[in-house]
JSON list of C-alpha atoms in Angstrom, two decimals:
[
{"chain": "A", "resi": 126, "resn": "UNK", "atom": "CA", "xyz": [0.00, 0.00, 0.00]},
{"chain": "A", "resi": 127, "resn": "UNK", "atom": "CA", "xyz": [1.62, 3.43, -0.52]},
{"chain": "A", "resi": 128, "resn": "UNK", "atom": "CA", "xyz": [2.28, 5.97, 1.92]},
{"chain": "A", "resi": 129, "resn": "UNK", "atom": "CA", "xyz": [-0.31, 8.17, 0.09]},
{"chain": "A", "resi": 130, "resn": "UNK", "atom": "CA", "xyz": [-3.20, 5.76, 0.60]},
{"chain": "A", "resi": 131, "resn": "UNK", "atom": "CA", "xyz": [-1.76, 5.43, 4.59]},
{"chain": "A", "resi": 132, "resn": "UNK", "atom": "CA", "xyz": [-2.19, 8.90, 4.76]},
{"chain": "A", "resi": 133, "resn": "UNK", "atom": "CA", "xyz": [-5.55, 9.01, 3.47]},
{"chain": "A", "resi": 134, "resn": "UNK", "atom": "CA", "xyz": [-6.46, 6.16, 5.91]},
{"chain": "A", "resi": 135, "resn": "UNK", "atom": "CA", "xyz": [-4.78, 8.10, 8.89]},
{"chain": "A", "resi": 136, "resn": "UNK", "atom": "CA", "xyz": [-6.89, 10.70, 7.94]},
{"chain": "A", "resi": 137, "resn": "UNK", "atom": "CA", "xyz": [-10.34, 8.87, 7.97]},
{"chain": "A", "resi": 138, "resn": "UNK", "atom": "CA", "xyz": [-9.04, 7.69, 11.74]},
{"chain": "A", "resi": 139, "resn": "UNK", "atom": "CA", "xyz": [-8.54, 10.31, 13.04]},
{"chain": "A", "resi": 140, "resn": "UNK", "atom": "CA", "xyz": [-12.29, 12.16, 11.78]},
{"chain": "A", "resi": 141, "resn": "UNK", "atom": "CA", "xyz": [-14.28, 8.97, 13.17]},
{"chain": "A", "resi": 142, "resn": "UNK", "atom": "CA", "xyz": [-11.46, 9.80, 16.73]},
{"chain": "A", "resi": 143, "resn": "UNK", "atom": "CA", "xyz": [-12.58, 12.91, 16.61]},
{"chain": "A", "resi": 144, "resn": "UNK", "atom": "CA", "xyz": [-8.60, 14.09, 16.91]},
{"chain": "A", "resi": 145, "resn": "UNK", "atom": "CA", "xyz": [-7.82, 17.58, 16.13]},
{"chain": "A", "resi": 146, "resn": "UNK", "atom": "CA", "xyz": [-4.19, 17.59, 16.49]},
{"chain": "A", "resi": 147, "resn": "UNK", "atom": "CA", "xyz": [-3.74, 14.58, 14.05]},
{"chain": "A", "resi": 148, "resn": "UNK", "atom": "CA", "xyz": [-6.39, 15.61, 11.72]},
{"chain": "A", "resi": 149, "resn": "UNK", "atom": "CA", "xyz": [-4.47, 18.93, 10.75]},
{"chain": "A", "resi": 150, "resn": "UNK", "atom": "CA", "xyz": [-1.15, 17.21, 10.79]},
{"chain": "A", "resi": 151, "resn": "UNK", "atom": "CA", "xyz": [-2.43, 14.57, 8.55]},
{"chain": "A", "resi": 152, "resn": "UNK", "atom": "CA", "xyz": [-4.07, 17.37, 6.49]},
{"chain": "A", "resi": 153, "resn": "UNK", "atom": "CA", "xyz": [-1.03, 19.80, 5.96]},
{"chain": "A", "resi": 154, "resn": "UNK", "atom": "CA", "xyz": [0.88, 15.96, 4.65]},
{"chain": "A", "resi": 155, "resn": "UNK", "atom": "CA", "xyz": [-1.85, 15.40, 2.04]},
{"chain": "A", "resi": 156, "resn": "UNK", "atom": "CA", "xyz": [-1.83, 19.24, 1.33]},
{"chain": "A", "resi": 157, "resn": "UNK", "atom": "CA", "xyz": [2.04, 19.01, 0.49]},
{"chain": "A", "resi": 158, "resn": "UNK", "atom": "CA", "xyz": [1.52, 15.86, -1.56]},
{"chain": "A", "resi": 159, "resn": "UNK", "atom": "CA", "xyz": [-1.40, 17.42, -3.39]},
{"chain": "A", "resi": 160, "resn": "UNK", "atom": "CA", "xyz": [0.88, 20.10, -4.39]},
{"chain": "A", "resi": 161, "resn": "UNK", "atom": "CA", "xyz": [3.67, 17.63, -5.36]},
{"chain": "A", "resi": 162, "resn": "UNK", "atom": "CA", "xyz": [1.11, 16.33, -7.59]},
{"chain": "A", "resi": 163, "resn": "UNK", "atom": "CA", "xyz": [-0.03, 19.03, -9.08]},
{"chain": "A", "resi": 164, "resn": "UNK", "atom": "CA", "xyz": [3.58, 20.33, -9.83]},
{"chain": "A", "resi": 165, "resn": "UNK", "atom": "CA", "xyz": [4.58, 17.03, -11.45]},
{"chain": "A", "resi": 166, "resn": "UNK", "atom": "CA", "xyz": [1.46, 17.83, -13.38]},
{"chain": "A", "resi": 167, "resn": "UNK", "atom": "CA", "xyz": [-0.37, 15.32, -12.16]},
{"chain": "A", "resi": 168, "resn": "UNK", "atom": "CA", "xyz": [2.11, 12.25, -12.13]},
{"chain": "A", "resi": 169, "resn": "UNK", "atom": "CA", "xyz": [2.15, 9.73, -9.68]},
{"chain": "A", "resi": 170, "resn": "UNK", "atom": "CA", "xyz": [4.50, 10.22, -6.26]},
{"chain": "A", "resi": 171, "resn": "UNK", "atom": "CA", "xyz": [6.52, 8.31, -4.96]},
{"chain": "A", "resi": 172, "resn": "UNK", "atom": "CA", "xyz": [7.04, 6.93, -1.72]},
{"chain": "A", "resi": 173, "resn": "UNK", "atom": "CA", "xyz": [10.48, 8.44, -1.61]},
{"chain": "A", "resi": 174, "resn": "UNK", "atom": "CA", "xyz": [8.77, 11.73, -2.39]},
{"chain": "A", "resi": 175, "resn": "UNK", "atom": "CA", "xyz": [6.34, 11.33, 0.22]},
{"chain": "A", "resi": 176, "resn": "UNK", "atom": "CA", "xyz": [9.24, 10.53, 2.73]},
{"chain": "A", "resi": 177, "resn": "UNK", "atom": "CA", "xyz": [10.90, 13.69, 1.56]},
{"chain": "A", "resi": 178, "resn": "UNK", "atom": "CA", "xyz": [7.89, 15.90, 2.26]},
{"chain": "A", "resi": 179, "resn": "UNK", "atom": "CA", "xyz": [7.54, 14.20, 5.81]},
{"chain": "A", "resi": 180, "resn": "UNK", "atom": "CA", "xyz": [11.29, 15.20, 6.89]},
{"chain": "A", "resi": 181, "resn": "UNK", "atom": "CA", "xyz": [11.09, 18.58, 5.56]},
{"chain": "A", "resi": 182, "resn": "UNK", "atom": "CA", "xyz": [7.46, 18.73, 7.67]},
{"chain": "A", "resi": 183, "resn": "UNK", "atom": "CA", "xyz": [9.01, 17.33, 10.59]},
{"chain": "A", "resi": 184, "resn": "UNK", "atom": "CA", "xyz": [11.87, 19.73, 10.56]},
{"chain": "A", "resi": 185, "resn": "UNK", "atom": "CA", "xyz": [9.66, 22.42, 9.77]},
{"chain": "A", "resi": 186, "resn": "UNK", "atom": "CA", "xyz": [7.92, 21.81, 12.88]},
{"chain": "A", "resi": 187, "resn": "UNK", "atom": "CA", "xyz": [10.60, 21.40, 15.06]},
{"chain": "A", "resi": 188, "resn": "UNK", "atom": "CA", "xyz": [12.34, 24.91, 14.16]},
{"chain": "A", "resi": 189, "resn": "UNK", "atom": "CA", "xyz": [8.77, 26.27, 14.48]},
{"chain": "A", "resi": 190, "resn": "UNK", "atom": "CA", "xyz": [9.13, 24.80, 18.27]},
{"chain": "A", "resi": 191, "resn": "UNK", "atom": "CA", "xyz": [12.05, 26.07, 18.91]},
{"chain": "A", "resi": 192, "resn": "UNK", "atom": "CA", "xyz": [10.85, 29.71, 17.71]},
{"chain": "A", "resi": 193, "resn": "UNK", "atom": "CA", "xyz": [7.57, 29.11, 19.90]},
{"chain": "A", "resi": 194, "resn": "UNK", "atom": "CA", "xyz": [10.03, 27.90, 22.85]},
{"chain": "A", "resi": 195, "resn": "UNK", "atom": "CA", "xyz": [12.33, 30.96, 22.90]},
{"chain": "A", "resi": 196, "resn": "UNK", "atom": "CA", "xyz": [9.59, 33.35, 22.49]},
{"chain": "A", "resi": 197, "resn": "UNK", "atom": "CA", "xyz": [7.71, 31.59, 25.42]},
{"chain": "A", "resi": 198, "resn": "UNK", "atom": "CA", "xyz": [4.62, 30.83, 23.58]},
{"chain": "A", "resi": 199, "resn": "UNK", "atom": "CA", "xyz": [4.50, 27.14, 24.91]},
{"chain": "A", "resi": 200, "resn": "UNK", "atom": "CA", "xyz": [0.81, 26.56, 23.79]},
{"chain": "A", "resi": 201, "resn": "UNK", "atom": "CA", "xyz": [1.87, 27.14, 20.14]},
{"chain": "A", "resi": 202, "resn": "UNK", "atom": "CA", "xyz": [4.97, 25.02, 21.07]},
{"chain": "A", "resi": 203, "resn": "UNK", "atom": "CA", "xyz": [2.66, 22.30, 22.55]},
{"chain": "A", "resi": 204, "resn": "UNK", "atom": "CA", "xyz": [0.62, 21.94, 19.15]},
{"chain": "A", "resi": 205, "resn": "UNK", "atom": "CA", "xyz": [3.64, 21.94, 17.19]},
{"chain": "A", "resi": 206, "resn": "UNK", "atom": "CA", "xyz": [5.18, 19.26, 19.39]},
{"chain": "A", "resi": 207, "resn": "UNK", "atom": "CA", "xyz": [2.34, 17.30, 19.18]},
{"chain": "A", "resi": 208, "resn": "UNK", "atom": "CA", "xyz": [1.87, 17.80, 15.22]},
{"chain": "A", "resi": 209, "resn": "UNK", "atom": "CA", "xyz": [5.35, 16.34, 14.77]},
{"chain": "A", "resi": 210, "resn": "UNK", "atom": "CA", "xyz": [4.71, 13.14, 16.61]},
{"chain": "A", "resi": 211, "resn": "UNK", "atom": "CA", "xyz": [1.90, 12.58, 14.27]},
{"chain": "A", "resi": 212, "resn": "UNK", "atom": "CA", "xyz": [3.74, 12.98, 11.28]},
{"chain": "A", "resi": 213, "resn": "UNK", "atom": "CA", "xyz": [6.92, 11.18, 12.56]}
]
C-alpha cells in the first residue's frame, strides 16, 4: 500500500477519533503531496517523495518549536510538538 493511501487512511481515523491535532497534521501531509502532484502535473509520487515531504514537515515543525520555545509561547509550542509526533 503506498504511503499516500496510509495517509488518506490516517486521515479517515482520526475524523471517526474525533482528533484535532492529528487531523491537521495529517491534512497539511496530504496538502504538500497534493501540491507535489499538481507540480509534477499530475504524475504519480513516490514513496520516496512522500518521505521527503515528511522530513522537511518534521523539521519544519521542530524549528517552528524552537521559535515558539524561545519566544515563550509554549501553547503554540505544545501543538507543534504534538503535530510532529503525528507525522513522525
Amino acid at each position: 500500500m503506498s504511503l499516500e493511501i496510509t495517509i488518506n487512511d490516517a486521515i479517515k481515523d482520526a475524523m471517526r477519533a474525533k482528533d484535532k491535532v492529528a487531523l491537521d497534521a495529517l491534512r497539511a501531509v496530504k496538502s504538500q503531496v497534493l501540491l507535489l502532484k499538481t507540480e509534477a502535473k499530475g504524475a504519480e509520487v513516490s514513496d520516496e517523495q512522500v518521505i521527503t515531504i515528511l522530513q522537511r514537515m518534521v523539521k519544519q515543525r521542530k524549528d517552528s518549536y524552537d521559535q515558539f520555545t524561545a519566544q515563550n509561547r509554549t501553547d503554540l509550542a505544545e501543538v507543534e510538538t504534538a503535530q510532529s509526533k503525528v507525522i513522525e
